[in-house]
mmCIF file of C-alpha atoms in Angstrom:
data_model
loop_
_atom_site.group_PDB
_atom_site.id
_atom_site.type_symbol
_atom_site.label_atom_id
_atom_site.label_comp_id
_atom_site.label_asym_id
_atom_site.label_seq_id
_atom_site.Cartn_x
_atom_site.Cartn_y
_atom_site.Cartn_z
ATOM 1 C CA MET U 1 72.617 -28.083 61.174
ATOM 2 C CA SER U 2 75.976 -26.336 61.320
ATOM 3 C CA ASP U 3 77.617 -23.405 59.621
ATOM 4 C CA SER U 4 81.081 -24.994 59.803
ATOM 5 C CA THR U 5 82.653 -25.158 56.354
ATOM 6 C CA LEU U 6 85.614 -26.922 54.818
ATOM 7 C CA HIS U 7 85.834 -24.186 52.192
ATOM 8 C CA SER U 8 83.451 -21.604 50.794
ATOM 9 C CA THR U 9 83.101 -18.827 48.241
ATOM 10 C CA LYS U 10 80.876 -15.769 48.622
ATOM 11 C CA VAL U 11 79.905 -13.566 45.660
ATOM 12 C CA SER U 12 77.975 -10.345 46.264
ATOM 13 C CA LEU U 13 75.022 -9.576 44.000
ATOM 14 C CA ASP U 14 74.012 -6.207 42.578
ATOM 15 C CA PRO U 15 70.607 -5.423 41.014
ATOM 16 C CA ARG U 16 72.471 -4.307 37.885
ATOM 17 C CA PHE U 17 73.579 -7.918 37.287
ATOM 18 C CA PHE U 18 70.021 -8.986 36.388
ATOM 19 C CA SER U 19 68.374 -8.840 32.952
ATOM 20 C CA GLU U 20 65.413 -10.407 31.162
ATOM 21 C CA LYS U 21 67.674 -13.059 29.654
ATOM 22 C CA LYS U 22 68.570 -15.799 32.113
ATOM 23 C CA ARG U 23 72.304 -16.373 32.302
ATOM 24 C CA PRO U 24 74.572 -18.646 34.358
ATOM 25 C CA PHE U 25 76.485 -16.707 36.990
ATOM 26 C CA LEU U 26 78.190 -19.246 39.293
ATOM 27 C CA GLU U 27 78.928 -22.905 38.595
ATOM 28 C CA SER U 28 80.680 -25.724 40.423
ATOM 29 C CA GLY U 29 80.122 -29.174 38.936
ATOM 30 C CA ALA U 30 76.375 -29.885 38.886
ATOM 31 C CA LEU U 31 75.747 -26.898 41.165
ATOM 32 C CA ARG U 32 74.668 -23.781 39.308
ATOM 33 C CA ALA U 33 73.234 -20.332 40.002
ATOM 34 C CA SER U 34 71.606 -18.333 37.198
ATOM 35 C CA LEU U 35 70.259 -14.767 37.297
ATOM 36 C CA PHE U 36 67.235 -13.273 35.533
ATOM 37 C CA LEU U 37 64.433 -10.728 35.785
ATOM 38 C CA TYR U 38 60.746 -11.601 35.702
ATOM 39 C CA ASP U 39 58.601 -9.541 33.320
ATOM 40 C CA SER U 40 57.355 -7.776 36.453
ATOM 41 C CA GLY U 41 60.884 -6.512 37.064
ATOM 42 C CA VAL U 42 61.556 -8.660 40.147
ATOM 43 C CA ALA U 43 65.105 -10.042 40.295
ATOM 44 C CA ALA U 44 65.436 -13.825 40.628
ATOM 45 C CA VAL U 45 68.154 -16.413 41.245
ATOM 46 C CA GLN U 46 67.728 -19.976 40.023
ATOM 47 C CA LEU U 47 69.689 -22.544 42.030
ATOM 48 C CA GLU U 48 70.212 -26.037 40.581
ATOM 49 C CA ASN U 49 71.965 -29.181 41.775
ATOM 50 C CA GLY U 50 71.191 -31.598 38.933
ATOM 51 C CA VAL U 51 68.189 -33.032 40.808
ATOM 52 C CA SER U 52 66.343 -30.063 42.295
ATOM 53 C CA GLU U 53 65.753 -26.411 41.483
ATOM 54 C CA LEU U 54 64.875 -23.329 43.508
ATOM 55 C CA VAL U 55 63.865 -19.902 42.237
ATOM 56 C CA MET U 56 64.571 -17.232 44.845
ATOM 57 C CA LEU U 57 64.034 -13.494 45.126
ATOM 58 C CA PRO U 58 67.335 -12.110 46.453
ATOM 59 C CA PHE U 59 66.147 -8.541 47.063
ATOM 60 C CA GLN U 60 62.460 -9.177 47.865
ATOM 61 C CA GLY U 61 62.238 -10.967 51.186
ATOM 62 C CA GLN U 62 64.729 -13.617 50.009
ATOM 63 C CA GLN U 63 61.612 -15.668 49.298
ATOM 64 C CA ILE U 64 61.833 -19.096 47.702
ATOM 65 C CA TRP U 65 59.312 -18.331 44.977
ATOM 66 C CA SER U 66 59.227 -21.886 43.631
ATOM 67 C CA ALA U 67 60.767 -25.242 44.556
ATOM 68 C CA THR U 68 61.175 -28.380 42.469
ATOM 69 C CA PHE U 69 62.615 -31.458 44.179
ATOM 70 C CA GLY U 70 63.450 -34.564 42.191
ATOM 71 C CA GLY U 71 61.640 -33.163 39.144
ATOM 72 C CA ARG U 72 58.379 -32.414 41.031
ATOM 73 C CA ASN U 73 57.257 -28.843 41.612
ATOM 74 C CA VAL U 74 55.970 -28.820 45.199
ATOM 75 C CA THR U 75 54.929 -25.150 45.289
ATOM 76 C CA MET U 76 51.370 -24.158 46.153
ATOM 77 C CA LYS U 77 48.899 -23.218 43.418
ATOM 78 C CA SER U 78 48.127 -19.500 43.560
ATOM 79 C CA MET U 79 46.660 -16.660 41.526
ATOM 80 C CA PHE U 80 50.152 -15.322 40.664
ATOM 81 C CA ASP U 81 52.257 -16.624 37.806
ATOM 82 C CA GLN U 82 55.186 -14.453 38.906
ATOM 83 C CA PRO U 83 56.133 -12.248 41.868
ATOM 84 C CA ARG U 84 55.081 -8.604 41.856
ATOM 85 C CA PRO U 85 57.325 -5.743 43.048
ATOM 86 C CA THR U 86 55.281 -4.759 46.106
ATOM 87 C CA SER U 87 55.509 -4.963 49.879
ATOM 88 C CA ASP U 88 51.789 -5.773 50.156
ATOM 89 C CA TYR U 89 51.529 -9.396 51.299
ATOM 90 C CA LEU U 90 48.322 -10.269 49.448
ATOM 91 C CA GLN U 91 49.311 -8.572 46.176
ATOM 92 C CA THR U 92 52.173 -10.987 45.498
ATOM 93 C CA TYR U 93 51.294 -14.131 47.450
ATOM 94 C CA GLY U 94 52.260 -17.443 45.875
ATOM 95 C CA GLY U 95 55.783 -18.332 46.980
ATOM 96 C CA PHE U 96 57.018 -21.618 48.427
ATOM 97 C CA LEU U 97 58.726 -20.002 51.448
ATOM 98 C CA LEU U 98 58.208 -16.585 52.999
ATOM 99 C CA HIS U 99 59.955 -15.354 56.139
ATOM 100 C CA CYS U 100 57.308 -13.721 58.366
ATOM 101 C CA GLY U 101 57.946 -11.316 61.245
ATOM 102 C CA PHE U 102 60.124 -9.976 62.818
ATOM 103 C CA THR U 103 58.667 -7.148 64.908
ATOM 104 C CA ALA U 104 55.234 -8.750 64.485
ATOM 105 C CA MET U 105 53.620 -11.699 62.732
ATOM 106 C CA GLY U 106 50.179 -13.135 62.038
ATOM 107 C CA VAL U 107 46.809 -11.667 61.151
ATOM 108 C CA PRO U 108 46.422 -8.192 62.704
ATOM 109 C CA THR U 109 43.328 -7.508 64.800
ATOM 110 C CA GLU U 110 41.693 -4.153 65.469
ATOM 111 C CA GLU U 111 44.203 -3.687 68.282
ATOM 112 C CA ASP U 112 47.197 -4.114 65.955
ATOM 113 C CA ASP U 113 48.874 -1.688 63.570
ATOM 114 C CA HIS U 114 51.312 -4.140 61.970
ATOM 115 C CA PRO U 115 50.907 -5.415 58.381
ATOM 116 C CA LEU U 116 49.763 -8.971 57.674
ATOM 117 C CA HIS U 117 52.660 -11.239 58.747
ATOM 118 C CA GLY U 118 54.981 -8.329 59.458
ATOM 119 C CA GLU U 119 57.653 -6.574 57.422
ATOM 120 C CA LEU U 120 59.874 -9.522 56.414
ATOM 121 C CA PRO U 121 57.896 -11.309 53.647
ATOM 122 C CA ASN U 122 58.658 -8.688 50.977
ATOM 123 C CA ALA U 123 61.401 -6.731 52.744
ATOM 124 C CA VAL U 124 63.788 -4.889 50.417
ATOM 125 C CA PHE U 125 67.148 -6.505 51.160
ATOM 126 C CA GLN U 126 70.085 -4.116 51.104
ATOM 127 C CA HIS U 127 72.604 -6.930 50.552
ATOM 128 C CA ALA U 128 72.441 -10.313 48.809
ATOM 129 C CA TRP U 129 75.088 -12.875 47.952
ATOM 130 C CA LEU U 130 75.615 -16.313 46.471
ATOM 131 C CA VAL U 131 77.592 -18.939 48.368
ATOM 132 C CA SER U 132 79.322 -22.087 47.169
ATOM 133 C CA GLY U 133 81.362 -24.477 49.233
ATOM 134 C CA GLU U 134 81.558 -27.706 51.181
ATOM 135 C CA ASP U 135 80.733 -28.578 54.777
ATOM 136 C CA GLU U 136 79.879 -31.756 56.691
ATOM 137 C CA GLY U 137 76.729 -32.065 54.525
ATOM 138 C CA GLY U 138 78.726 -32.077 51.296
ATOM 139 C CA ALA U 139 79.078 -29.633 48.421
ATOM 140 C CA TYR U 140 76.430 -26.916 48.241
ATOM 141 C CA ILE U 141 75.302 -23.760 46.512
ATOM 142 C CA GLY U 142 73.080 -21.183 48.142
ATOM 143 C CA LEU U 143 71.782 -17.674 48.625
ATOM 144 C CA GLY U 144 72.107 -15.371 51.607
ATOM 145 C CA GLY U 145 71.532 -11.735 52.380
ATOM 146 C CA ARG U 146 71.007 -9.086 54.999
ATOM 147 C CA TYR U 147 68.080 -6.779 55.646
ATOM 148 C CA GLN U 148 68.286 -3.964 58.197
ATOM 149 C CA HIS U 149 65.024 -2.698 59.630
ATOM 150 C CA THR U 150 65.380 0.656 61.368
ATOM 151 C CA VAL U 151 62.534 2.833 62.650
ATOM 152 C CA ALA U 152 63.488 5.881 64.710
ATOM 153 C CA PHE U 153 62.541 5.620 68.388
ATOM 154 C CA ALA U 154 61.329 2.053 67.836
ATOM 155 C CA ASP U 155 63.232 -0.771 66.133
ATOM 156 C CA ASN U 156 66.668 -1.529 64.744
ATOM 157 C CA TYR U 157 67.581 -5.089 63.799
ATOM 158 C CA THR U 158 69.213 -7.095 61.017
ATOM 159 C CA ALA U 159 67.843 -10.302 59.477
ATOM 160 C CA THR U 160 70.318 -12.622 57.748
ATOM 161 C CA PRO U 161 68.782 -15.696 56.073
ATOM 162 C CA LEU U 162 70.747 -18.423 54.320
ATOM 163 C CA VAL U 163 69.533 -21.190 51.997
ATOM 164 C CA LYS U 164 71.762 -24.133 51.077
ATOM 165 C CA LEU U 165 71.046 -26.606 48.265
ATOM 166 C CA TYR U 166 73.379 -29.586 48.519
ATOM 167 C CA ALA U 167 74.579 -31.623 45.541
ATOM 168 C CA GLY U 168 72.070 -34.343 44.634
ATOM 169 C CA ALA U 169 69.648 -33.378 47.415
ATOM 170 C CA LYS U 170 65.862 -33.224 47.283
ATOM 171 C CA GLU U 171 65.666 -30.806 50.193
ATOM 172 C CA VAL U 172 66.797 -27.304 51.098
ATOM 173 C CA HIS U 173 68.401 -26.233 54.352
ATOM 174 C CA VAL U 174 67.244 -22.855 55.676
ATOM 175 C CA SER U 175 68.568 -20.758 58.531
ATOM 176 C CA LEU U 176 67.808 -17.258 59.772
ATOM 177 C CA CYS U 177 69.789 -15.154 62.219
ATOM 178 C CA CYS U 178 68.349 -11.896 63.581
ATOM 179 C CA ARG U 179 70.354 -9.416 65.641
ATOM 180 C CA ASN U 180 68.947 -6.666 67.826
ATOM 181 C CA CYS U 181 71.114 -3.632 66.972
ATOM 182 C CA LYS U 182 69.703 -1.588 69.845
ATOM 183 C CA LYS U 183 71.106 -1.531 73.352
ATOM 184 C CA THR U 184 67.635 -2.106 74.775
ATOM 185 C CA PRO U 185 65.423 -5.219 74.426
ATOM 186 C CA MET U 186 63.035 -5.754 71.492
ATOM 187 C CA GLU U 187 59.962 -7.958 71.139
ATOM 188 C CA TYR U 188 60.036 -10.393 68.232
ATOM 189 C CA MET U 189 57.917 -12.959 66.394
ATOM 190 C CA TYR U 190 58.753 -15.288 63.492
ATOM 191 C CA LEU U 191 56.956 -17.794 61.273
ATOM 192 C CA ALA U 192 58.370 -19.792 58.353
ATOM 193 C CA HIS U 193 55.506 -19.771 55.823
ATOM 194 C CA ALA U 194 56.324 -22.857 53.714
ATOM 195 C CA ASN U 195 53.582 -23.625 51.189
ATOM 196 C CA PHE U 196 53.451 -27.095 49.637
ATOM 197 C CA LYS U 197 50.834 -28.317 47.165
ATOM 198 C CA PRO U 198 48.235 -30.681 48.703
ATOM 199 C CA VAL U 199 47.840 -34.084 47.073
ATOM 200 C CA ASP U 200 44.492 -35.922 46.936
ATOM 201 C CA GLY U 201 44.865 -39.164 48.824
ATOM 202 C CA GLY U 202 47.758 -37.744 50.818
ATOM 203 C CA ARG U 203 47.967 -38.286 54.555
ATOM 204 C CA ILE U 204 49.656 -36.130 57.155
ATOM 205 C CA VAL U 205 51.964 -37.760 59.709
ATOM 206 C CA TYR U 206 53.808 -35.739 62.345
ATOM 207 C CA SER U 207 55.600 -35.974 65.672
ATOM 208 C CA ALA U 208 52.921 -34.618 67.981
ATOM 209 C CA LYS U 209 50.312 -36.146 70.241
ATOM 210 C CA VAL U 210 46.947 -35.632 68.539
ATOM 211 C CA SER U 211 44.257 -34.265 70.824
ATOM 212 C CA PRO U 212 42.066 -31.145 70.973
ATOM 213 C CA GLN U 213 44.556 -29.705 73.472
ATOM 214 C CA THR U 214 47.741 -30.297 71.439
ATOM 215 C CA VAL U 215 46.343 -29.825 67.888
ATOM 216 C CA ARG U 216 44.189 -26.720 68.311
ATOM 217 C CA VAL U 217 41.989 -25.529 65.458
ATOM 218 C CA ARG U 218 41.715 -21.753 65.014
ATOM 219 C CA ARG U 219 38.139 -20.596 65.481
ATOM 220 C CA SER U 220 38.669 -16.856 64.966
ATOM 221 C CA ILE U 221 37.955 -15.647 61.424
ATOM 222 C CA PRO U 222 40.413 -13.179 59.851
ATOM 223 C CA GLY U 223 38.815 -10.049 58.418
ATOM 224 C CA HIS U 224 40.114 -10.665 54.872
ATOM 225 C CA ILE U 225 38.094 -13.885 54.394
ATOM 226 C CA SER U 226 34.361 -14.648 54.465
ATOM 227 C CA THR U 227 32.617 -17.775 55.747
ATOM 228 C CA GLY U 228 29.249 -19.501 56.084
ATOM 229 C CA PRO U 229 27.627 -21.507 58.911
ATOM 230 C CA GLU U 230 28.805 -24.819 57.439
ATOM 231 C CA TYR U 231 32.411 -23.669 57.888
ATOM 232 C CA LEU U 232 31.823 -22.962 61.564
ATOM 233 C CA ASP U 233 30.294 -26.421 61.957
ATOM 234 C CA PHE U 234 33.394 -27.874 60.281
ATOM 235 C CA LEU U 235 35.618 -26.054 62.787
ATOM 236 C CA ASP U 236 33.544 -27.385 65.682
ATOM 237 C CA ARG U 237 33.965 -30.945 64.420
ATOM 238 C CA LEU U 238 37.714 -30.575 63.931
ATOM 239 C CA GLY U 239 38.017 -28.946 67.331
ATOM 240 C CA GLU U 240 36.771 -32.190 68.860
ATOM 241 C CA ARG U 241 38.458 -34.568 66.398
ATOM 242 C CA PRO U 242 41.475 -32.871 64.807
ATOM 243 C CA GLU U 243 42.636 -36.163 63.300
ATOM 244 C CA GLU U 244 39.887 -35.858 60.679
ATOM 245 C CA HIS U 245 42.060 -33.434 58.679
ATOM 246 C CA HIS U 246 44.918 -35.940 58.312
ATOM 247 C CA LEU U 247 43.665 -37.545 55.082
ATOM 248 C CA PHE U 248 42.913 -35.523 51.963
ATOM 249 C CA ASP U 249 40.186 -36.455 49.526
ATOM 250 C CA GLU U 250 38.474 -34.556 46.721
ATOM 251 C CA SER U 251 35.457 -33.673 48.873
ATOM 252 C CA MET U 252 37.570 -31.714 51.360
ATOM 253 C CA THR U 253 37.763 -28.195 49.960
ATOM 254 C CA PHE U 254 38.887 -26.371 53.120
ATOM 255 C CA VAL U 255 37.095 -23.189 52.049
ATOM 256 C CA PRO U 256 38.241 -20.584 52.903
ATOM 257 C CA GLU U 257 41.110 -21.969 55.010
ATOM 258 C CA LEU U 258 41.945 -24.143 57.984
ATOM 259 C CA VAL U 259 44.558 -23.307 60.642
ATOM 260 C CA PHE U 260 45.885 -25.392 63.535
ATOM 261 C CA SER U 261 48.447 -24.651 66.231
ATOM 262 C CA ILE U 262 50.359 -27.791 67.184
ATOM 263 C CA ASP U 263 52.584 -28.703 70.131
ATOM 264 C CA TYR U 264 55.375 -30.748 68.537
ATOM 265 C CA ASP U 265 57.619 -33.341 70.144
ATOM 266 C CA ALA U 266 61.244 -33.730 69.055
ATOM 267 C CA ASP U 267 63.571 -36.696 68.600
ATOM 268 C CA ASP U 268 66.755 -37.214 70.627
ATOM 269 C CA LYS U 269 68.611 -34.785 68.356
ATOM 270 C CA GLY U 270 66.056 -32.015 68.821
ATOM 271 C CA TRP U 271 64.228 -32.329 65.485
ATOM 272 C CA ALA U 272 60.463 -32.553 64.914
ATOM 273 C CA HIS U 273 59.206 -34.256 61.739
ATOM 274 C CA THR U 274 56.209 -33.730 59.436
ATOM 275 C CA LEU U 275 55.181 -35.670 56.311
ATOM 276 C CA GLN U 276 52.552 -35.457 53.607
ATOM 277 C CA VAL U 277 52.679 -39.057 52.386
ATOM 278 C CA HIS U 278 51.413 -39.531 48.823
ATOM 279 C CA ALA U 279 49.534 -42.510 47.417
ATOM 280 C CA ASP U 280 52.700 -43.627 45.574
ATOM 281 C CA GLY U 281 54.579 -43.846 48.883
ATOM 282 C CA GLY U 282 56.719 -40.731 48.472
ATOM 283 C CA ALA U 283 56.287 -37.686 50.681
ATOM 284 C CA ASP U 284 56.766 -33.992 51.241
ATOM 285 C CA TYR U 285 58.853 -33.429 54.326
ATOM 286 C CA VAL U 286 59.676 -30.758 56.914
ATOM 287 C CA ARG U 287 61.893 -30.990 59.940
ATOM 288 C CA HIS U 288 62.360 -28.186 62.452
ATOM 289 C CA ARG U 289 63.584 -27.583 65.994
ATOM 290 C CA PRO U 290 60.858 -26.893 68.607
ATOM 291 C CA ASP U 291 63.499 -25.447 70.958
ATOM 292 C CA GLN U 292 63.846 -22.613 68.404
ATOM 293 C CA LEU U 293 60.319 -22.569 66.964
ATOM 294 C CA PRO U 294 57.977 -24.011 69.616
ATOM 295 C CA VAL U 295 54.647 -23.629 67.777
ATOM 296 C CA GLY U 296 53.852 -25.648 64.662
ATOM 297 C CA VAL U 297 51.201 -23.827 62.636
ATOM 298 C CA ARG U 298 49.371 -25.819 59.944
ATOM 299 C CA TRP U 299 47.558 -23.885 57.211
ATOM 300 C CA ILE U 300 45.393 -25.507 54.526
ATOM 301 C CA CYS U 301 43.588 -23.646 51.741
ATOM 302 C CA ARG U 302 41.922 -25.594 48.915
ATOM 303 C CA THR U 303 39.770 -23.550 46.562
ATOM 304 C CA PRO U 304 39.383 -23.390 42.754
ATOM 305 C CA ASP U 305 41.977 -20.582 42.652
ATOM 306 C CA LYS U 306 44.353 -21.590 45.445
ATOM 307 C CA ASP U 307 45.630 -24.956 46.587
ATOM 308 C CA ALA U 308 48.095 -24.816 49.449
ATOM 309 C CA LEU U 309 49.281 -26.920 52.346
ATOM 310 C CA GLY U 310 51.337 -25.244 55.024
ATOM 311 C CA LEU U 311 52.323 -28.726 56.211
ATOM 312 C CA VAL U 312 53.931 -27.092 59.208
ATOM 313 C CA LEU U 313 54.865 -23.424 59.510
ATOM 314 C CA PRO U 314 57.436 -23.494 62.324
ATOM 315 C CA SER U 315 56.840 -20.457 64.487
ATOM 316 C CA THR U 316 57.563 -18.669 67.744
ATOM 317 C CA ALA U 317 53.849 -17.985 68.329
ATOM 318 C CA GLU U 318 50.361 -18.673 67.078
ATOM 319 C CA PRO U 319 49.293 -16.532 64.071
ATOM 320 C CA GLU U 320 46.624 -14.388 65.743
ATOM 321 C CA GLY U 321 48.442 -11.041 65.542
ATOM 322 C CA LYS U 322 50.809 -9.406 68.007
ATOM 323 C CA SER U 323 48.290 -8.131 70.568
ATOM 324 C CA ALA U 324 46.613 -11.518 70.935
ATOM 325 C CA GLU U 325 49.955 -13.310 71.209
ATOM 326 C CA ILE U 326 51.221 -10.857 73.835
ATOM 327 C CA ALA U 327 48.122 -11.667 75.887
ATOM 328 C CA LYS U 328 48.945 -15.394 75.596
ATOM 329 C CA GLY U 329 52.565 -14.818 76.638
ATOM 330 C CA ASN U 330 53.852 -15.991 73.244
ATOM 331 C CA VAL U 331 55.818 -12.899 72.208
ATOM 332 C CA ARG U 332 59.496 -13.227 73.024
ATOM 333 C CA GLU U 333 62.107 -10.626 73.891
ATOM 334 C CA LEU U 334 65.620 -10.285 72.484
ATOM 335 C CA GLU U 335 68.112 -8.471 74.652
ATOM 336 C CA GLY U 336 70.061 -5.470 73.402
ATOM 337 C CA GLY U 337 72.826 -6.657 71.067
ATOM 338 C CA GLY U 338 71.448 -10.197 71.235
ATOM 339 C CA GLU U 339 70.984 -12.699 68.389
ATOM 340 C CA TRP U 340 68.280 -15.266 67.679
ATOM 341 C CA ARG U 341 68.583 -18.122 65.194
ATOM 342 C CA CYS U 342 66.421 -20.848 63.705
ATOM 343 C CA ASP U 343 67.060 -23.778 61.355
ATOM 344 C CA TYR U 344 64.739 -26.003 59.353
ATOM 345 C CA VAL U 345 64.694 -28.279 56.298
ATOM 346 C CA LEU U 346 62.083 -28.461 53.516
ATOM 347 C CA GLY U 347 61.948 -31.102 50.797
ATOM 348 C CA THR U 348 60.710 -34.485 49.613
ATOM 349 C CA LEU U 349 61.395 -38.156 50.315
ATOM 350 C CA ASP U 350 61.316 -41.220 48.074
ATOM 351 C CA ALA U 351 59.063 -44.110 49.089
ATOM 352 C CA ALA U 352 62.026 -46.040 50.517
ATOM 353 C CA GLU U 353 62.922 -43.068 52.740
ATOM 354 C CA VAL U 354 59.434 -42.540 54.160
ATOM 355 C CA GLY U 355 59.234 -45.719 56.273
ATOM 356 C CA PRO U 356 62.186 -44.896 58.550
ATOM 357 C CA VAL U 357 60.835 -41.382 59.159
ATOM 358 C CA GLU U 358 57.370 -42.725 60.018
ATOM 359 C CA GLU U 359 59.024 -45.179 62.417
ATOM 360 C CA LYS U 360 60.950 -42.344 64.040
ATOM 361 C CA ILE U 361 57.721 -40.336 64.418
ATOM 362 C CA ALA U 362 56.050 -43.356 66.039
ATOM 363 C CA GLU U 363 58.982 -43.707 68.471
ATOM 364 C CA ILE U 364 58.748 -40.023 69.429
ATOM 365 C CA GLY U 365 55.036 -40.354 70.112
#
């Protein structure tokens, strides 16, 4: 993925531009951006390319609240019909993509004082803008922004995400650049929490060797969920045979949730690949770069109220909270004035496109 452009336009957004009535704001051919407010008061941008549609929250974490590719809404089922104006992770959880981190990430333990998945998921962005242009990938429309996180005597960094929706595409290109504004080093963690909808009969295919050592089931139980002995037995079985979670059927409820940490392998261009292949031959698809995001977290939650597949959540660390990840040596350091960047792609494939990707995954393995 490259930021090189043949030409581009950038239009700054202001919260005063948004109202309850949706209205077109930027158009270029089939590419369109519309602005509106949810009843909750949260500002939203709808991006369209004639084939796919994203609804994003420009000032609240720059979340992708919902994603529809090729006419199919791929977003997880949740208890929220719209985003809520809060920074509390669990009080507005239902989006397709949430940026997690950056000073900390994961489920806090008793030794941690950071919020669940850090400050980025619902961060109040000080700046947001629409982009439209053309690069080597073709014509695109997108949303970007900048959030500055400053805590006296502690942290000072900027996070600048960018989402591009190309003309006619059934995928979205995401990048994030974070800059340490201090002159001294800072510790950082990041996880891209992308939440697809599981499909009964679907099978998961991915570019990793499958063994208990490389596809590790999480056995610790976060404090915000409750379990029974049958769940612990399930974890024991998957710990020995992780491949048993690759095929979904109606009997697999995954109550309350299932989490794996996966060591991915990349192709000759540096990309790792993950599919949820449907019974009709099509698939949900993620590709990411393990040199940027070395841990692939998989999160599955199938209950009567929630149905979600974190097919792969590309990450810098496992999601056990900052203290645990420091002990494992998974927390990275960004030098004073330094920048860190990641890139990944989320979307869907038609049946004819799935075969070549499966072949590539087989070649990597």
